[in-house]
Amino acid sequence: MNNEFKIHTEHFKERLTINRLSLFDIFKKMYPEKAKAYITPTDQNNAVRKIRNWQDGYAMPKTLNEMLALCELLNCDVDYLIGKQEYARKDNLNAMQKTGLEEITIEEISELSISEKHIIDAMFSRTNISFSFIGLIKKMLFYSHPQVKNNSHITLDKELTSKDDDYSNLEKSINTSEILEILSYRLGIEMNEIIKTLSNDKELSDEILLDYKNKYFSPHRKVLPVEELPKFNADGKIETVWAIGFIENKILDRLTEREEIGNHFDYHIKWLHNVSDFSTMMKEKRLSMSKDDYRVWLNEIERKTR
């Protein structure tokens, strides 16, 4: 790469945040084979030194292919990454100018699934829904404004209030209550109508069924071998020794699996960073605690690493 250019630090950091990437994520995706050797937090800090130098403007990717790969990961143009343009992608510019939306909004919409885009399309392109939905939000924002909120007064039909004291009392109650609570109730009614309209769209309903069925409701079966079946004592409670072994293995398998894929999790436990840390502490606690206390301790670790 040409040395007269350098990466724009703020643009780089912004793209990391928007794409929910860490420096190690960049390293791992650009150099997957090398990343396998970096397991501990210290290893990972050493691994990202090159990426951090790019971020801080001290160095640049050595080849054009590296630069293009970096921009693909960050979902931005090269000119944006080196500070020559203020918007991340040139192809977003027309959409920004036409819609008046922020670039980040356009990018977030582009990342949605087909069914999610279909919902947005339905909510904002079909007159009977979009006018109701947008109008209602505008009313809520209007009535929540301090200048309006403190001077609002709702008057019911005079013919009703003059004939019935209950209506007159209702009018007083309405005006002594929070105006936004009334509008929130109306929002619920309006949203119910919007959902009804959307649910009549068979194409949309089928898209969502397929999307969520694949994502959240995949059927699965597992036949437990004898050694995995819980053991019970005479009181019908799970045996402590069996439970301890089960929880230990559960935590060990969880930590091992995460290390193998190169993910580092902050468990908010000062001493726990990897499988080795847990194994060491596990041996110490086994010797120093009663079985019941040790089981309680394991359950807490299991919860925090879940």
mmCIF file of N, CA and C in Angstrom, residues 72-176:
data_model
loop_
_atom_site.group_PDB
_atom_site.id
_atom_site.type_symbol
_atom_site.label_atom_id
_atom_site.label_comp_id
_atom_site.label_asym_id
_atom_site.label_seq_id
_atom_site.Cartn_x
_atom_site.Cartn_y
_atom_site.Cartn_z
ATOM 1 N N GLU A 72 -13.952 -5.068 3.332
ATOM 2 C CA GLU A 72 -15.103 -5.965 3.210
ATOM 3 C C GLU A 72 -15.618 -6.353 4.593
ATOM 4 N N LEU A 73 -14.695 -6.632 5.515
ATOM 5 C CA LEU A 73 -15.088 -6.978 6.878
ATOM 6 C C LEU A 73 -15.788 -5.808 7.573
ATOM 7 N N LEU A 74 -15.280 -4.597 7.321
ATOM 8 C CA LEU A 74 -15.835 -3.409 7.962
ATOM 9 C C LEU A 74 -17.010 -2.824 7.184
ATOM 10 N N ASN A 75 -17.307 -3.428 6.016
ATOM 11 C CA ASN A 75 -18.429 -2.994 5.184
ATOM 12 C C ASN A 75 -18.325 -1.501 4.845
ATOM 13 N N CYS A 76 -17.182 -1.134 4.280
ATOM 14 C CA CYS A 76 -16.983 0.280 3.906
ATOM 15 C C CYS A 76 -16.055 0.369 2.700
ATOM 16 N N ASP A 77 -16.019 1.548 2.067
ATOM 17 C CA ASP A 77 -15.117 1.803 0.951
ATOM 18 C C ASP A 77 -13.715 2.110 1.464
ATOM 19 N N VAL A 78 -12.726 1.882 0.604
ATOM 20 C CA VAL A 78 -11.340 2.203 0.959
ATOM 21 C C VAL A 78 -11.204 3.698 1.252
ATOM 22 N N ASP A 79 -11.843 4.535 0.422
ATOM 23 C CA ASP A 79 -11.731 5.987 0.617
ATOM 24 C C ASP A 79 -12.245 6.424 1.986
ATOM 25 N N TYR A 80 -13.273 5.740 2.489
ATOM 26 C CA TYR A 80 -13.786 6.078 3.814
ATOM 27 C C TYR A 80 -12.782 5.688 4.893
ATOM 28 N N LEU A 81 -12.168 4.523 4.727
ATOM 29 C CA LEU A 81 -11.257 4.025 5.759
ATOM 30 C C LEU A 81 -9.997 4.880 5.852
ATOM 31 N N ILE A 82 -9.600 5.504 4.748
ATOM 32 C CA ILE A 82 -8.405 6.358 4.811
ATOM 33 C C ILE A 82 -8.771 7.838 4.922
ATOM 34 N N GLY A 83 -10.063 8.112 5.173
ATOM 35 C CA GLY A 83 -10.475 9.476 5.477
ATOM 36 C C GLY A 83 -10.712 10.384 4.295
ATOM 37 N N LYS A 84 -10.849 9.826 3.082
ATOM 38 C CA LYS A 84 -11.049 10.668 1.900
ATOM 39 C C LYS A 84 -12.515 10.933 1.603
ATOM 40 N N GLN A 85 -13.421 10.226 2.277
ATOM 41 C CA GLN A 85 -14.846 10.508 2.143
ATOM 42 C C GLN A 85 -15.514 10.323 3.500
ATOM 43 N N GLU A 86 -16.653 10.982 3.696
ATOM 44 C CA GLU A 86 -17.290 11.020 5.012
ATOM 45 C C GLU A 86 -18.399 9.996 5.179
ATOM 46 N N TYR A 87 -18.780 9.318 4.125
ATOM 47 C CA TYR A 87 -19.817 8.293 4.243
ATOM 48 C C TYR A 87 -19.168 6.942 3.949
ATOM 49 N N ALA A 88 -19.631 5.919 4.636
ATOM 50 C CA ALA A 88 -18.957 4.621 4.599
ATOM 51 C C ALA A 88 -18.955 3.987 3.216
ATOM 52 N N ARG A 89 -20.088 4.108 2.505
ATOM 53 C CA ARG A 89 -20.168 3.476 1.186
ATOM 54 C C ARG A 89 -20.801 4.447 0.186
ATOM 55 N N LYS A 90 -20.209 4.530 -0.986
ATOM 56 C CA LYS A 90 -20.744 5.417 -2.011
ATOM 57 C C LYS A 90 -22.145 4.996 -2.435
ATOM 58 N N ASP A 91 -22.405 3.675 -2.422
ATOM 59 C CA ASP A 91 -23.728 3.234 -2.870
ATOM 60 C C ASP A 91 -24.822 3.549 -1.856
ATOM 61 N N ASN A 92 -24.438 4.032 -0.669
ATOM 62 C CA ASN A 92 -25.444 4.477 0.309
ATOM 63 C C ASN A 92 -25.874 5.925 0.062
ATOM 64 N N LEU A 93 -25.053 6.646 -0.690
ATOM 65 C CA LEU A 93 -25.273 8.094 -0.820
ATOM 66 C C LEU A 93 -26.603 8.417 -1.477
ATOM 67 N N ASN A 94 -26.945 7.725 -2.564
ATOM 68 C CA ASN A 94 -28.220 7.995 -3.237
ATOM 69 C C ASN A 94 -29.406 7.728 -2.323
ATOM 70 N N ALA A 95 -29.315 6.626 -1.579
ATOM 71 C CA ALA A 95 -30.400 6.293 -0.650
ATOM 72 C C ALA A 95 -30.513 7.343 0.443
ATOM 73 N N MET A 96 -29.387 7.849 0.928
ATOM 74 C CA MET A 96 -29.398 8.886 1.957
ATOM 75 C C MET A 96 -30.046 10.160 1.423
ATOM 76 N N GLN A 97 -29.660 10.538 0.194
ATOM 77 C CA GLN A 97 -30.185 11.773 -0.387
ATOM 78 C C GLN A 97 -31.680 11.659 -0.680
ATOM 79 N N LYS A 98 -32.103 10.472 -1.115
ATOM 80 C CA LYS A 98 -33.508 10.292 -1.490
ATOM 81 C C LYS A 98 -34.415 10.173 -0.280
ATOM 82 N N THR A 99 -33.965 9.441 0.745
ATOM 83 C CA THR A 99 -34.827 9.180 1.903
ATOM 84 C C THR A 99 -34.632 10.167 3.037
ATOM 85 N N GLY A 100 -33.449 10.807 3.092
ATOM 86 C CA GLY A 100 -33.166 11.690 4.218
ATOM 87 C C GLY A 100 -32.787 10.934 5.477
ATOM 88 N N LEU A 101 -32.592 9.604 5.350
ATOM 89 C CA LEU A 101 -32.226 8.781 6.502
ATOM 90 C C LEU A 101 -30.719 8.826 6.736
ATOM 91 N N GLU A 102 -30.323 8.542 7.977
ATOM 92 C CA GLU A 102 -28.911 8.446 8.294
ATOM 93 C C GLU A 102 -28.326 7.193 7.647
ATOM 94 N N GLU A 103 -27.027 7.242 7.363
ATOM 95 C CA GLU A 103 -26.385 6.087 6.723
ATOM 96 C C GLU A 103 -26.486 4.839 7.593
ATOM 97 N N ILE A 104 -26.330 5.003 8.894
ATOM 98 C CA ILE A 104 -26.387 3.843 9.790
ATOM 99 C C ILE A 104 -27.769 3.186 9.745
ATOM 100 N N THR A 105 -28.831 3.998 9.555
ATOM 101 C CA THR A 105 -30.189 3.449 9.447
ATOM 102 C C THR A 105 -30.323 2.611 8.189
ATOM 103 N N ILE A 106 -29.798 3.131 7.086
ATOM 104 C CA ILE A 106 -29.843 2.406 5.818
ATOM 105 C C ILE A 106 -29.088 1.085 5.938
ATOM 106 N N GLU A 107 -27.932 1.124 6.606
ATOM 107 C CA GLU A 107 -27.137 -0.095 6.763
ATOM 108 C C GLU A 107 -27.854 -1.110 7.641
ATOM 109 N N GLU A 108 -28.466 -0.638 8.724
ATOM 110 C CA GLU A 108 -29.187 -1.559 9.611
ATOM 111 C C GLU A 108 -30.351 -2.228 8.872
ATOM 112 N N ILE A 109 -31.064 -1.450 8.066
ATOM 113 C CA ILE A 109 -32.180 -2.008 7.295
ATOM 114 C C ILE A 109 -31.670 -3.036 6.295
ATOM 115 N N SER A 110 -30.544 -2.754 5.659
ATOM 116 C CA SER A 110 -30.005 -3.671 4.651
ATOM 117 C C SER A 110 -29.586 -5.000 5.259
ATOM 118 N N GLU A 111 -29.282 -5.017 6.576
ATOM 119 C CA GLU A 111 -28.847 -6.244 7.241
ATOM 120 C C GLU A 111 -30.016 -7.100 7.736
ATOM 121 N N LEU A 112 -31.246 -6.569 7.657
ATOM 122 C CA LEU A 112 -32.394 -7.326 8.143
ATOM 123 C C LEU A 112 -32.701 -8.521 7.245
ATOM 124 N N SER A 113 -33.390 -9.493 7.799
ATOM 125 C CA SER A 113 -33.809 -10.651 7.006
ATOM 126 C C SER A 113 -34.926 -10.235 6.048
ATOM 127 N N ILE A 114 -35.228 -11.104 5.092
ATOM 128 C CA ILE A 114 -36.279 -10.810 4.113
ATOM 129 C C ILE A 114 -37.617 -10.550 4.799
ATOM 130 N N SER A 115 -37.958 -11.383 5.779
ATOM 131 C CA SER A 115 -39.254 -11.208 6.443
ATOM 132 C C SER A 115 -39.298 -9.903 7.232
ATOM 133 N N GLU A 116 -38.179 -9.514 7.835
ATOM 134 C CA GLU A 116 -38.144 -8.251 8.589
ATOM 135 C C GLU A 116 -38.275 -7.056 7.649
ATOM 136 N N LYS A 117 -37.647 -7.153 6.483
ATOM 137 C CA LYS A 117 -37.786 -6.076 5.490
ATOM 138 C C LYS A 117 -39.226 -5.999 4.978
ATOM 139 N N HIS A 118 -39.841 -7.162 4.861
ATOM 140 C CA HIS A 118 -41.231 -7.203 4.399
ATOM 141 C C HIS A 118 -42.145 -6.492 5.398
ATOM 142 N N ILE A 119 -41.863 -6.657 6.698
ATOM 143 C CA ILE A 119 -42.669 -5.978 7.724
ATOM 144 C C ILE A 119 -42.529 -4.466 7.597
ATOM 145 N N ILE A 120 -41.288 -3.998 7.451
ATOM 146 C CA ILE A 120 -41.053 -2.550 7.298
ATOM 147 C C ILE A 120 -41.750 -2.041 6.044
ATOM 148 N N ASP A 121 -41.639 -2.814 4.969
ATOM 149 C CA ASP A 121 -42.292 -2.419 3.721
ATOM 150 C C ASP A 121 -43.795 -2.295 3.911
ATOM 151 N N ALA A 122 -44.370 -3.263 4.640
ATOM 152 C CA ALA A 122 -45.815 -3.238 4.883
ATOM 153 C C ALA A 122 -46.206 -2.061 5.756
ATOM 154 N N MET A 123 -45.383 -1.747 6.754
ATOM 155 C CA MET A 123 -45.745 -0.689 7.695
ATOM 156 C C MET A 123 -45.626 0.704 7.093
ATOM 157 N N PHE A 124 -44.740 0.846 6.095
ATOM 158 C CA PHE A 124 -44.499 2.199 5.604
ATOM 159 C C PHE A 124 -44.881 2.420 4.139
ATOM 160 N N SER A 125 -45.411 1.397 3.483
ATOM 161 C CA SER A 125 -45.775 1.618 2.084
ATOM 162 C C SER A 125 -47.258 1.378 1.811
ATOM 163 N N ARG A 126 -47.967 0.858 2.808
ATOM 164 C CA ARG A 126 -49.403 0.622 2.616
ATOM 165 C C ARG A 126 -50.176 1.692 3.386
ATOM 166 N N THR A 127 -50.908 2.480 2.680
ATOM 167 C CA THR A 127 -51.498 3.695 3.231
ATOM 168 C C THR A 127 -52.273 3.480 4.519
ATOM 169 N N ASN A 128 -53.116 2.455 4.556
ATOM 170 C CA ASN A 128 -53.977 2.276 5.729
ATOM 171 C C ASN A 128 -53.168 1.984 6.992
ATOM 172 N N ILE A 129 -51.963 1.420 6.842
ATOM 173 C CA ILE A 129 -51.123 1.148 8.005
ATOM 174 C C ILE A 129 -50.199 2.328 8.287
ATOM 175 N N SER A 130 -49.485 2.778 7.262
ATOM 176 C CA SER A 130 -48.420 3.750 7.494
ATOM 177 C C SER A 130 -48.935 5.070 8.057
ATOM 178 N N PHE A 131 -50.041 5.582 7.538
ATOM 179 C CA PHE A 131 -50.565 6.842 8.059
ATOM 180 C C PHE A 131 -50.959 6.708 9.515
ATOM 181 N N SER A 132 -51.582 5.579 9.857
ATOM 182 C CA SER A 132 -52.010 5.359 11.231
ATOM 183 C C SER A 132 -50.816 5.243 12.166
ATOM 184 N N PHE A 133 -49.835 4.452 11.769
ATOM 185 C CA PHE A 133 -48.675 4.175 12.629
ATOM 186 C C PHE A 133 -47.828 5.427 12.834
ATOM 187 N N ILE A 134 -47.433 6.066 11.745
ATOM 188 C CA ILE A 134 -46.579 7.257 11.843
ATOM 189 C C ILE A 134 -47.332 8.393 12.519
ATOM 190 N N GLY A 135 -48.587 8.552 12.165
ATOM 191 C CA GLY A 135 -49.384 9.619 12.772
ATOM 192 C C GLY A 135 -49.519 9.458 14.271
ATOM 193 N N LEU A 136 -49.693 8.222 14.705
ATOM 194 C CA LEU A 136 -49.849 7.972 16.138
ATOM 195 C C LEU A 136 -48.563 8.301 16.895
ATOM 196 N N ILE A 137 -47.430 7.907 16.333
ATOM 197 C CA ILE A 137 -46.144 8.226 16.974
ATOM 198 C C ILE A 137 -45.950 9.743 17.044
ATOM 199 N N LYS A 138 -46.315 10.440 15.965
ATOM 200 C CA LYS A 138 -46.188 11.904 15.967
ATOM 201 C C LYS A 138 -47.065 12.532 17.060
ATOM 202 N N LYS A 139 -48.272 11.976 17.234
ATOM 203 C CA LYS A 139 -49.144 12.502 18.291
ATOM 204 C C LYS A 139 -48.549 12.279 19.671
ATOM 205 N N MET A 140 -47.988 11.108 19.876
ATOM 206 C CA MET A 140 -47.397 10.819 21.188
ATOM 207 C C MET A 140 -46.228 11.757 21.473
ATOM 208 N N LEU A 141 -45.405 11.986 20.437
ATOM 209 C CA LEU A 141 -44.274 12.900 20.614
ATOM 210 C C LEU A 141 -44.765 14.330 20.857
ATOM 211 N N PHE A 142 -45.852 14.691 20.160
ATOM 212 C CA PHE A 142 -46.409 16.035 20.342
ATOM 213 C C PHE A 142 -46.898 16.235 21.770
ATOM 214 N N TYR A 143 -47.702 15.284 22.253
ATOM 215 C CA TYR A 143 -48.288 15.432 23.580
ATOM 216 C C TYR A 143 -47.282 15.252 24.710
ATOM 217 N N SER A 144 -46.133 14.625 24.397
ATOM 218 C CA SER A 144 -45.119 14.466 25.437
ATOM 219 C C SER A 144 -44.193 15.679 25.535
ATOM 220 N N HIS A 145 -44.302 16.596 24.577
ATOM 221 C CA HIS A 145 -43.472 17.807 24.605
ATOM 222 C C HIS A 145 -43.888 18.673 25.798
ATOM 223 N N PRO A 146 -42.907 19.179 26.554
ATOM 224 C CA PRO A 146 -43.243 19.969 27.761
ATOM 225 C C PRO A 146 -44.225 21.103 27.515
ATOM 226 N N GLN A 147 -44.077 21.784 26.371
ATOM 227 C CA GLN A 147 -44.956 22.927 26.098
ATOM 228 C C GLN A 147 -46.403 22.486 25.920
ATOM 229 N N VAL A 148 -46.604 21.256 25.455
ATOM 230 C CA VAL A 148 -47.959 20.752 25.224
ATOM 231 C C VAL A 148 -48.461 20.020 26.466
ATOM 232 N N LYS A 149 -47.573 19.205 27.033
ATOM 233 C CA LYS A 149 -47.957 18.346 28.149
ATOM 234 C C LYS A 149 -48.552 19.125 29.314
ATOM 235 N N ASN A 150 -47.993 20.294 29.580
ATOM 236 C CA ASN A 150 -48.442 21.092 30.724
ATOM 237 C C ASN A 150 -49.664 21.951 30.415
ATOM 238 N N ASN A 151 -50.076 21.967 29.152
ATOM 239 C CA ASN A 151 -51.218 22.811 28.787
ATOM 240 C C ASN A 151 -52.307 22.041 28.057
ATOM 241 N N SER A 152 -52.292 20.716 28.185
ATOM 242 C CA SER A 152 -53.271 19.892 27.463
ATOM 243 C C SER A 152 -54.565 19.773 28.260
ATOM 244 N N HIS A 153 -55.661 19.795 27.550
ATOM 245 C CA HIS A 153 -56.956 19.587 28.190
ATOM 246 C C HIS A 153 -57.868 18.883 27.199
ATOM 247 N N ILE A 154 -58.438 17.785 27.634
ATOM 248 C CA ILE A 154 -59.329 17.007 26.770
ATOM 249 C C ILE A 154 -60.775 17.330 27.143
ATOM 250 N N THR A 155 -61.560 17.681 26.145
ATOM 251 C CA THR A 155 -62.973 18.000 26.364
ATOM 252 C C THR A 155 -63.833 16.953 25.671
ATOM 253 N N LEU A 156 -64.723 16.336 26.437
ATOM 254 C CA LEU A 156 -65.629 15.358 25.852
ATOM 255 C C LEU A 156 -66.819 16.062 25.209
ATOM 256 N N ASP A 157 -67.606 15.287 24.516
ATOM 257 C CA ASP A 157 -68.777 15.831 23.823
ATOM 258 C C ASP A 157 -69.677 16.566 24.824
ATOM 259 N N LYS A 158 -69.915 17.863 24.585
ATOM 260 C CA LYS A 158 -70.684 18.694 25.519
ATOM 261 C C LYS A 158 -72.115 18.160 25.719
ATOM 262 N N GLU A 159 -72.694 17.594 24.681
ATOM 263 C CA GLU A 159 -74.054 17.074 24.816
ATOM 264 C C GLU A 159 -74.092 15.924 25.822
ATOM 265 N N LEU A 160 -73.010 15.122 25.859
ATOM 266 C CA LEU A 160 -72.967 14.004 26.798
ATOM 267 C C LEU A 160 -72.692 14.483 28.223
ATOM 268 N N THR A 161 -71.710 15.378 28.364
ATOM 269 C CA THR A 161 -71.314 15.811 29.711
ATOM 270 C C THR A 161 -72.410 16.630 30.387
ATOM 271 N N SER A 162 -73.189 17.321 29.585
ATOM 272 C CA SER A 162 -74.264 18.128 30.190
ATOM 273 C C SER A 162 -75.423 17.259 30.658
ATOM 274 N N LYS A 163 -75.573 16.064 30.049
ATOM 275 C CA LYS A 163 -76.693 15.193 30.401
ATOM 276 C C LYS A 163 -76.339 14.177 31.479
ATOM 277 N N ASP A 164 -75.047 13.880 31.620
ATOM 278 C CA ASP A 164 -74.677 12.784 32.511
ATOM 279 C C ASP A 164 -73.486 13.186 33.374
ATOM 280 N N ASP A 165 -73.671 13.160 34.704
ATOM 281 C CA ASP A 165 -72.578 13.532 35.619
ATOM 282 C C ASP A 165 -71.391 12.582 35.494
ATOM 283 N N ASP A 166 -71.676 11.327 35.150
ATOM 284 C CA ASP A 166 -70.577 10.361 35.012
ATOM 285 C C ASP A 166 -69.589 10.804 33.928
ATOM 286 N N TYR A 167 -70.113 11.312 32.831
ATOM 287 C CA TYR A 167 -69.238 11.793 31.763
ATOM 288 C C TYR A 167 -68.463 13.025 32.202
ATOM 289 N N SER A 168 -69.122 13.862 32.973
ATOM 290 C CA SER A 168 -68.451 15.055 33.483
ATOM 291 C C SER A 168 -67.290 14.665 34.397
ATOM 292 N N ASN A 169 -67.548 13.671 35.268
ATOM 293 C CA ASN A 169 -66.490 13.182 36.154
ATOM 294 C C ASN A 169 -65.370 12.502 35.366
ATOM 295 N N LEU A 170 -65.763 11.822 34.292
ATOM 296 C CA LEU A 170 -64.769 11.170 33.447
ATOM 297 C C LEU A 170 -63.837 12.203 32.826
ATOM 298 N N GLU A 171 -64.418 13.322 32.388
ATOM 299 C CA GLU A 171 -63.616 14.374 31.791
ATOM 300 C C GLU A 171 -62.604 14.912 32.790
ATOM 301 N N LYS A 172 -63.037 15.079 34.057
ATOM 302 C CA LYS A 172 -62.107 15.542 35.100
ATOM 303 C C LYS A 172 -61.002 14.526 35.338
ATOM 304 N N SER A 173 -61.376 13.253 35.368
ATOM 305 C CA SER A 173 -60.394 12.189 35.619
ATOM 306 C C SER A 173 -59.349 12.137 34.519
ATOM 307 N N ILE A 174 -59.830 12.261 33.297
ATOM 308 C CA ILE A 174 -58.904 12.214 32.155
ATOM 309 C C ILE A 174 -57.869 13.327 32.259
ATOM 310 N N ASN A 175 -58.326 14.502 32.620
ATOM 311 C CA ASN A 175 -57.417 15.648 32.632
ATOM 312 C C ASN A 175 -56.531 15.718 33.871
ATOM 313 N N THR A 176 -56.824 14.898 34.856
ATOM 314 C CA THR A 176 -55.921 14.845 36.012
ATOM 315 C C THR A 176 -54.955 13.665 35.907
#
